[in-house]
Amino acid sequence: MSPLLKKRWLSLYVENDVGVLAKIAGLFSGKSYNLSSLTVGETEDPTVSRMTISLYGDDKTFEQIKKQLNRSVEVIKVLDFTELSIHKKEILYIKLHSLKKEEIEDIIRSASVFGVTVCDYDRTSLILESVKTEDENSDLLAYYKKYYASRMEAVRGGSVAIESVSRSDR
Amino acid sequence: MKIKGTQLFVKALVEEGVDTLFAYPGGMAIDLFDALYGEKDFRVVLPRHEQGLVHAADGYARATGKTGVCLVTSGPGATNLVTGIATANYDSVPLVCFTGQVPTNLIGNDAFQEVDIVGICRSICKYAVTVRRREDLGRIIKEAFYVARTGKPGPVVVDLPKDIQQALGSDEYPKEVFMRGYKPSTGVHMGQLKKAASMLESAKRPLFLVGGGVNISHAGEEMTALAEKMRIPVVSTVMGKGALPSDHPLYIGNMGMHGNVASNTAVSECDVLFSIGTRFNDRITGKLGEFAKDAKIVHIDIDAASISRNIVVDVPIVADAKEAIVKLTEIVNPPKHISGEWLRHLQELRAEKPIRIRSSAPLTPEDIIEGINRNFPELIISTDVGQNQMWTTQFIQLKGRSKLLTSGGLGTMGYGLPAAIGAKLGRPEMPVVCVSGDGGFQMNEQELATAVCEELPVIICILNNSYLGNVRQWQEMFYGGRYSCTCLRKRKSCAQWCSSPAATCPPYVPDFVKLAESYGMEGIRVTRREEIDTVFERAQKITNKPTLIEFIIEREEEIMPMVPGGNALSEMITEVKKERK
Ligand SMILES: Cc1ncc(C[n+]2csc(CCOP(=O)(O)OP(=O)(O)O)c2C)c(N)n1
Ligand SMILES: [Mg+2]
């Protein structure tokens, strides 16, 4: 694989219209660009949505993707977050079930060490909620998978990102 | 005043200056057609198939420089447009295609003749949109025309649900467009242009490469002036042909897969390649690593996404071709160190190795296209796709206001005849000639009826080799002569395997001459080169209906030279080695 292959971040302002998500997603699939995650939601202006997209790609493909997005009529603005100081977080839910009492206790302890919330539970199961970076969430997932692989269910939301106001580092 | 959506639609077309609407009716467009009944401000043309319709609108747009406008019904009417929309998209042709749609409350119900045409077209058009509220109708139509013709032009689809057509609403059609997501680039980056200029000034073996973008922005004269000021030779892509008069001493010819030896040599040997309005697709470049490998490359294109995509360039400039050419001509000086040999070398090569069909046949494609050159000093010529297209683009001489209409990017068989019809509707004062293959002609032959009913004297030249010749040639050259599904004379009674024609082959169907006659037009069959001039003279005297001329050519005539796909431009083949398996 190309040595330039690295993770990239894009933030798009798009029209909040029917079909815009399909347009963007179709652009990636139609041109065989690999997309890792895509999140979308309304902004302070209800006619505008924002998308946060992460992908792995080389410089040339990434430049092409930005140009293709820029020339889409539905896209209002394309921001490249890759080299910028940004805040980005992903939500991750992990549901663990068929747990013994000691396991529950252990999980609650581990959760507080990892800075994860237990947002729901009963006597044999619980749900962890983590709002962290994708990498941190991957680590968490790997940790719980080690012990509870057959008794878990995980959902990841994909990252949302916003430019920092104070930090200039990354 | 409150008016119906359909009335606003008609008003919008009038305000956009539309003079020709290509339209085919149906249930979900019937209200629109009712509003068009007896329309006086523009002409409504009824082709015989929606594919023919959209290619006609495309030919009209390429011939006139105006936007082609289509109206069809929902479902099958809309899906029949798809090939034509993609064709226009690949060649940057401005079209606005209106499609009827089921009422908004039925969308998503799999209603009768409902298809998601916006979804289908999303990746093959510049912009596609459904009008969901009557109050948006005027704005969306305005935007559609604006998007279609500005920047890099292209097709726009506007889907019109039936209830929106019927609803009463404002009669206002906006005067201005504001689109926050669409800002076509304007102006030229002078810093970049100066860099490019100084590169040209210090070049020893400079070359201009002219693509379709130069024709789209109608910059032929400006390009010619620039080349003359600089005394720099020019090669073109197929789509750029005609930007310079074909007989201009600085014009070396078409380059690329079926270009001439001199042009492809020029690209391989130049030290500065100054390219304008081409996206360097694989038919142009051949093997990428070998393309212009000794040259610094300048690339001007209106579309930022076309720059440094296939070929990494040294000086990228995002700009409209005409604007950039004009500005460059103002600031640039003729190259100081240009080698006197360079131009002479290319001109000699061009003279030594012209494209020639070496054949003992009584009638060759070269004879036919040369016949067109003799008989039509200025013309609009459309081609279909295949060998007929390549022969035409190799031999045709474009001078003055002449134009070539050809499906370059998508290579759509069936394009030629309807495009010629559209061109004649838009430019009635110009002779319009269509060159087609026998295969491609049959893909939209129903449009003969349109030409007859609209009284359009287009001259249709079918080059009949009884083969899907282009594919047959590939089979001959690269697949051991296994003529799989390329013979159009093959019948059930034929042997299953066949790798060459014979005198005993079954007759061709249809009989094109009788077909023409059945449409009430003249059909002429030509078998010898001596007949060519007489036939064109006769055809030019017919002024109120089309003429079909069937030229019987050698069945296995080849298109040469060629650069096999994936090879470097310097590795041209000039002869077919016959080997059979
Ligand atoms: C719609 C469509 N289908 C298939 C092709 C593939 N194709 C390219 S050239 C060609 C042969 C065309 O035959 P004909 O029209 O007789 O022209 P000739 O090459 O013989 O001049 C074919 C099948 C195409 N370009 N377009
Ligand atoms: Mg043929």
PDB file of N, CA and C in Angstrom, chain A residues 14-20 22-24 26 31 33 45 47-48 60 64 67-68 70-77, chain B residues 89 118 122-123 125-129 132 147 152 179-183 288 303-312:
ATOM      1  N   VAL A  14     -23.485  21.098   4.349  1.00  0.00           N
ATOM      2  CA  VAL A  14     -24.299  20.696   3.191  1.00  0.00           C
ATOM      3  C   VAL A  14     -25.730  21.205   3.352  1.00  0.00           C
ATOM      4  N   GLU A  15     -26.446  21.258   2.242  1.00  0.00           N
ATOM      5  CA  GLU A  15     -27.863  21.607   2.299  1.00  0.00           C
ATOM      6  C   GLU A  15     -28.595  20.516   3.072  1.00  0.00           C
ATOM      7  N   ASN A  16     -29.477  20.921   3.970  1.00  0.00           N
ATOM      8  CA  ASN A  16     -30.265  19.943   4.724  1.00  0.00           C
ATOM      9  C   ASN A  16     -31.479  19.529   3.895  1.00  0.00           C
ATOM     10  N   ASP A  17     -31.211  18.767   2.830  1.00  0.00           N
ATOM     11  CA  ASP A  17     -32.295  18.363   1.920  1.00  0.00           C
ATOM     12  C   ASP A  17     -32.314  16.858   1.750  1.00  0.00           C
ATOM     13  N   VAL A  18     -33.476  16.373   1.319  1.00  0.00           N
ATOM     14  CA  VAL A  18     -33.594  14.964   0.972  1.00  0.00           C
ATOM     15  C   VAL A  18     -32.560  14.624  -0.101  1.00  0.00           C
ATOM     16  N   GLY A  19     -31.859  13.529   0.071  1.00  0.00           N
ATOM     17  CA  GLY A  19     -30.988  13.072  -1.020  1.00  0.00           C
ATOM     18  C   GLY A  19     -29.549  13.534  -0.906  1.00  0.00           C
ATOM     19  N   VAL A  20     -29.264  14.466  -0.011  1.00  0.00           N
ATOM     20  CA  VAL A  20     -27.892  14.979   0.052  1.00  0.00           C
ATOM     21  C   VAL A  20     -26.945  13.919   0.621  1.00  0.00           C
ATOM     22  N   ALA A  22     -27.354  10.745   0.363  1.00  0.00           N
ATOM     23  CA  ALA A  22     -27.183   9.753  -0.712  1.00  0.00           C
ATOM     24  C   ALA A  22     -26.173  10.253  -1.735  1.00  0.00           C
ATOM     25  N   LYS A  23     -26.230  11.539  -2.023  1.00  0.00           N
ATOM     26  CA  LYS A  23     -25.299  12.121  -2.992  1.00  0.00           C
ATOM     27  C   LYS A  23     -23.846  11.965  -2.514  1.00  0.00           C
ATOM     28  N   ILE A  24     -23.614  12.318  -1.260  1.00  0.00           N
ATOM     29  CA  ILE A  24     -22.245  12.272  -0.732  1.00  0.00           C
ATOM     30  C   ILE A  24     -21.772  10.819  -0.632  1.00  0.00           C
ATOM     31  N   GLY A  26     -22.880   8.303  -2.259  1.00  0.00           N
ATOM     32  CA  GLY A  26     -22.767   7.770  -3.618  1.00  0.00           C
ATOM     33  C   GLY A  26     -21.485   8.218  -4.293  1.00  0.00           C
ATOM     34  N   LYS A  31     -16.915   6.328  -6.874  1.00  0.00           N
ATOM     35  CA  LYS A  31     -15.542   6.558  -7.296  1.00  0.00           C
ATOM     36  C   LYS A  31     -14.572   5.675  -6.527  1.00  0.00           C
ATOM     37  N   TYR A  33     -13.856   5.472  -3.399  1.00  0.00           N
ATOM     38  CA  TYR A  33     -13.086   6.063  -2.311  1.00  0.00           C
ATOM     39  C   TYR A  33     -13.496   5.353  -1.042  1.00  0.00           C
ATOM     40  N   ASP A  45     -28.337  26.369  12.063  1.00  0.00           N
ATOM     41  CA  ASP A  45     -29.226  26.800  10.989  1.00  0.00           C
ATOM     42  C   ASP A  45     -29.922  25.546  10.441  1.00  0.00           C
ATOM     43  N   THR A  47     -31.482  24.831   7.929  1.00  0.00           N
ATOM     44  CA  THR A  47     -31.391  24.525   6.497  1.00  0.00           C
ATOM     45  C   THR A  47     -30.024  23.937   6.141  1.00  0.00           C
ATOM     46  N   VAL A  48     -29.129  23.899   7.117  1.00  0.00           N
ATOM     47  CA  VAL A  48     -27.769  23.402   6.868  1.00  0.00           C
ATOM     48  C   VAL A  48     -27.475  22.201   7.761  1.00  0.00           C
ATOM     49  N   LYS A  60      -3.081  12.096  -3.018  1.00  0.00           N
ATOM     50  CA  LYS A  60      -3.682  12.369  -4.317  1.00  0.00           C
ATOM     51  C   LYS A  60      -5.180  12.068  -4.298  1.00  0.00           C
ATOM     52  N   GLN A  64      -8.413  14.715  -4.609  1.00  0.00           N
ATOM     53  CA  GLN A  64      -9.486  14.474  -5.575  1.00  0.00           C
ATOM     54  C   GLN A  64     -10.848  14.445  -4.874  1.00  0.00           C
ATOM     55  N   LYS A  67     -11.938  17.931  -4.059  1.00  0.00           N
ATOM     56  CA  LYS A  67     -12.392  18.645  -5.252  1.00  0.00           C
ATOM     57  C   LYS A  67     -13.771  18.168  -5.686  1.00  0.00           C
ATOM     58  N   GLN A  68     -13.958  16.853  -5.644  1.00  0.00           N
ATOM     59  CA  GLN A  68     -15.257  16.302  -6.062  1.00  0.00           C
ATOM     60  C   GLN A  68     -16.365  16.799  -5.135  1.00  0.00           C
ATOM     61  N   ASN A  70     -16.287  19.564  -3.338  1.00  0.00           N
ATOM     62  CA  ASN A  70     -16.431  20.996  -3.559  1.00  0.00           C
ATOM     63  C   ASN A  70     -17.285  21.325  -4.762  1.00  0.00           C
ATOM     64  N   ARG A  71     -17.217  20.482  -5.782  1.00  0.00           N
ATOM     65  CA  ARG A  71     -17.974  20.827  -6.982  1.00  0.00           C
ATOM     66  C   ARG A  71     -19.407  20.314  -6.943  1.00  0.00           C
ATOM     67  N   SER A  72     -19.777  19.603  -5.871  1.00  0.00           N
ATOM     68  CA  SER A  72     -21.173  19.182  -5.738  1.00  0.00           C
ATOM     69  C   SER A  72     -22.026  20.387  -5.350  1.00  0.00           C
ATOM     70  N   VAL A  73     -23.098  20.556  -6.075  1.00  0.00           N
ATOM     71  CA  VAL A  73     -23.963  21.713  -5.838  1.00  0.00           C
ATOM     72  C   VAL A  73     -24.519  21.702  -4.414  1.00  0.00           C
ATOM     73  N   GLU A  74     -24.747  20.508  -3.871  1.00  0.00           N
ATOM     74  CA  GLU A  74     -25.363  20.389  -2.555  1.00  0.00           C
ATOM     75  C   GLU A  74     -24.404  20.712  -1.425  1.00  0.00           C
ATOM     76  N   VAL A  75     -23.119  20.746  -1.708  1.00  0.00           N
ATOM     77  CA  VAL A  75     -22.123  20.996  -0.665  1.00  0.00           C
ATOM     78  C   VAL A  75     -21.825  22.488  -0.596  1.00  0.00           C
ATOM     79  N   ILE A  76     -21.994  23.053   0.597  1.00  0.00           N
ATOM     80  CA  ILE A  76     -21.796  24.490   0.751  1.00  0.00           C
ATOM     81  C   ILE A  76     -20.328  24.809   1.024  1.00  0.00           C
ATOM     82  N   LYS A  77     -19.692  23.987   1.870  1.00  0.00           N
ATOM     83  CA  LYS A  77     -18.298  24.271   2.219  1.00  0.00           C
ATOM     84  C   LYS A  77     -17.607  22.978   2.631  1.00  0.00           C
TER      85      LYS A  77
ATOM     86  N   ASN B  89     -23.157  14.501 -19.931  1.00  0.00           N
ATOM     87  CA  ASN B  89     -22.328  14.768 -18.760  1.00  0.00           C
ATOM     88  C   ASN B  89     -20.858  14.575 -19.087  1.00  0.00           C
ATOM     89  N   VAL B 118     -34.181  11.113  -9.861  1.00  0.00           N
ATOM     90  CA  VAL B 118     -33.116  11.936  -9.271  1.00  0.00           C
ATOM     91  C   VAL B 118     -32.028  11.027  -8.688  1.00  0.00           C
ATOM     92  N   ARG B 122     -28.139  10.820 -10.182  1.00  0.00           N
ATOM     93  CA  ARG B 122     -27.247  11.601  -9.320  1.00  0.00           C
ATOM     94  C   ARG B 122     -25.783  11.541  -9.756  1.00  0.00           C
ATOM     95  N   SER B 123     -25.313  10.345 -10.112  1.00  0.00           N
ATOM     96  CA  SER B 123     -23.885  10.231 -10.404  1.00  0.00           C
ATOM     97  C   SER B 123     -23.564  10.449 -11.882  1.00  0.00           C
ATOM     98  N   CYS B 125     -25.007  13.227 -13.702  1.00  0.00           N
ATOM     99  CA  CYS B 125     -25.392  14.561 -14.151  1.00  0.00           C
ATOM    100  C   CYS B 125     -24.724  15.582 -13.257  1.00  0.00           C
ATOM    101  N   LYS B 126     -24.856  16.842 -13.628  1.00  0.00           N
ATOM    102  CA  LYS B 126     -24.215  17.882 -12.821  1.00  0.00           C
ATOM    103  C   LYS B 126     -25.024  18.161 -11.571  1.00  0.00           C
ATOM    104  N   TYR B 127     -26.327  18.059 -11.699  1.00  0.00           N
ATOM    105  CA  TYR B 127     -27.203  18.372 -10.563  1.00  0.00           C
ATOM    106  C   TYR B 127     -28.570  17.770 -10.848  1.00  0.00           C
ATOM    107  N   ALA B 128     -29.204  17.201  -9.817  1.00  0.00           N
ATOM    108  CA  ALA B 128     -30.544  16.641  -9.981  1.00  0.00           C
ATOM    109  C   ALA B 128     -31.370  17.013  -8.767  1.00  0.00           C
ATOM    110  N   VAL B 129     -32.617  17.405  -9.008  1.00  0.00           N
ATOM    111  CA  VAL B 129     -33.422  17.910  -7.899  1.00  0.00           C
ATOM    112  C   VAL B 129     -34.906  17.653  -8.162  1.00  0.00           C
ATOM    113  N   ARG B 132     -40.358  19.986  -4.516  1.00  0.00           N
ATOM    114  CA  ARG B 132     -41.281  19.437  -3.524  1.00  0.00           C
ATOM    115  C   ARG B 132     -42.332  20.436  -3.074  1.00  0.00           C
ATOM    116  N   VAL B 147     -27.013  26.462 -13.443  1.00  0.00           N
ATOM    117  CA  VAL B 147     -26.019  25.411 -13.189  1.00  0.00           C
ATOM    118  C   VAL B 147     -25.622  24.730 -14.498  1.00  0.00           C
ATOM    119  N   LYS B 152     -18.176  24.391 -15.641  1.00  0.00           N
ATOM    120  CA  LYS B 152     -18.065  23.295 -16.602  1.00  0.00           C
ATOM    121  C   LYS B 152     -19.502  22.889 -16.886  1.00  0.00           C
ATOM    122  N   MET B 179     -26.969  30.753  -5.057  1.00  0.00           N
ATOM    123  CA  MET B 179     -26.811  29.373  -4.584  1.00  0.00           C
ATOM    124  C   MET B 179     -25.553  29.311  -3.731  1.00  0.00           C
ATOM    125  N   ARG B 180     -25.721  29.015  -2.474  1.00  0.00           N
ATOM    126  CA  ARG B 180     -24.545  29.068  -1.605  1.00  0.00           C
ATOM    127  C   ARG B 180     -23.590  27.910  -1.855  1.00  0.00           C
ATOM    128  N   GLY B 181     -24.085  26.826  -2.445  1.00  0.00           N
ATOM    129  CA  GLY B 181     -23.224  25.671  -2.672  1.00  0.00           C
ATOM    130  C   GLY B 181     -22.621  25.629  -4.065  1.00  0.00           C
ATOM    131  N   TYR B 182     -22.957  26.604  -4.907  1.00  0.00           N
ATOM    132  CA  TYR B 182     -22.496  26.531  -6.292  1.00  0.00           C
ATOM    133  C   TYR B 182     -21.901  27.860  -6.719  1.00  0.00           C
ATOM    134  N   LYS B 183     -20.585  27.880  -6.800  1.00  0.00           N
ATOM    135  CA  LYS B 183     -19.904  29.102  -7.236  1.00  0.00           C
ATOM    136  C   LYS B 183     -18.910  28.736  -8.332  1.00  0.00           C
ATOM    137  N   LEU B 288       0.363   5.830 -18.750  1.00  0.00           N
ATOM    138  CA  LEU B 288       0.556   7.102 -18.040  1.00  0.00           C
ATOM    139  C   LEU B 288       2.023   7.465 -17.818  1.00  0.00           C
ATOM    140  N   ASP B 303     -12.445  22.931 -14.514  1.00  0.00           N
ATOM    141  CA  ASP B 303     -12.826  22.012 -13.449  1.00  0.00           C
ATOM    142  C   ASP B 303     -11.596  21.639 -12.622  1.00  0.00           C
ATOM    143  N   ALA B 304     -11.542  22.142 -11.402  1.00  0.00           N
ATOM    144  CA  ALA B 304     -10.381  21.865 -10.541  1.00  0.00           C
ATOM    145  C   ALA B 304     -10.173  20.357 -10.393  1.00  0.00           C
ATOM    146  N   ALA B 305     -11.270  19.609 -10.409  1.00  0.00           N
ATOM    147  CA  ALA B 305     -11.165  18.163 -10.197  1.00  0.00           C
ATOM    148  C   ALA B 305     -10.526  17.435 -11.385  1.00  0.00           C
ATOM    149  N   SER B 306     -10.420  18.106 -12.523  1.00  0.00           N
ATOM    150  CA  SER B 306      -9.784  17.465 -13.682  1.00  0.00           C
ATOM    151  C   SER B 306      -8.277  17.669 -13.689  1.00  0.00           C
ATOM    152  N   ILE B 307      -7.807  18.544 -12.833  1.00  0.00           N
ATOM    153  CA  ILE B 307      -6.382  18.890 -12.845  1.00  0.00           C
ATOM    154  C   ILE B 307      -5.595  17.982 -11.897  1.00  0.00           C
ATOM    155  N   SER B 308      -4.462  17.500 -12.384  1.00  0.00           N
ATOM    156  CA  SER B 308      -3.598  16.597 -11.606  1.00  0.00           C
ATOM    157  C   SER B 308      -4.348  15.368 -11.112  1.00  0.00           C
ATOM    158  N   ARG B 309      -5.269  14.901 -11.902  1.00  0.00           N
ATOM    159  CA  ARG B 309      -6.008  13.708 -11.527  1.00  0.00           C
ATOM    160  C   ARG B 309      -5.382  12.488 -12.187  1.00  0.00           C
ATOM    161  N   ASN B 310      -5.268  12.530 -13.513  1.00  0.00           N
ATOM    162  CA  ASN B 310      -4.642  11.414 -14.227  1.00  0.00           C
ATOM    163  C   ASN B 310      -3.164  11.674 -14.471  1.00  0.00           C
ATOM    164  N   ILE B 311      -2.858  12.930 -14.763  1.00  0.00           N
ATOM    165  CA  ILE B 311      -1.484  13.331 -15.047  1.00  0.00           C
ATOM    166  C   ILE B 311      -1.126  14.392 -14.015  1.00  0.00           C
ATOM    167  N   VAL B 312      -0.032  14.219 -13.348  1.00  0.00           N
ATOM    168  CA  VAL B 312       0.398  15.256 -12.407  1.00  0.00           C
ATOM    169  C   VAL B 312       1.064  16.367 -13.214  1.00  0.00           C
TER     170      VAL B 312
END
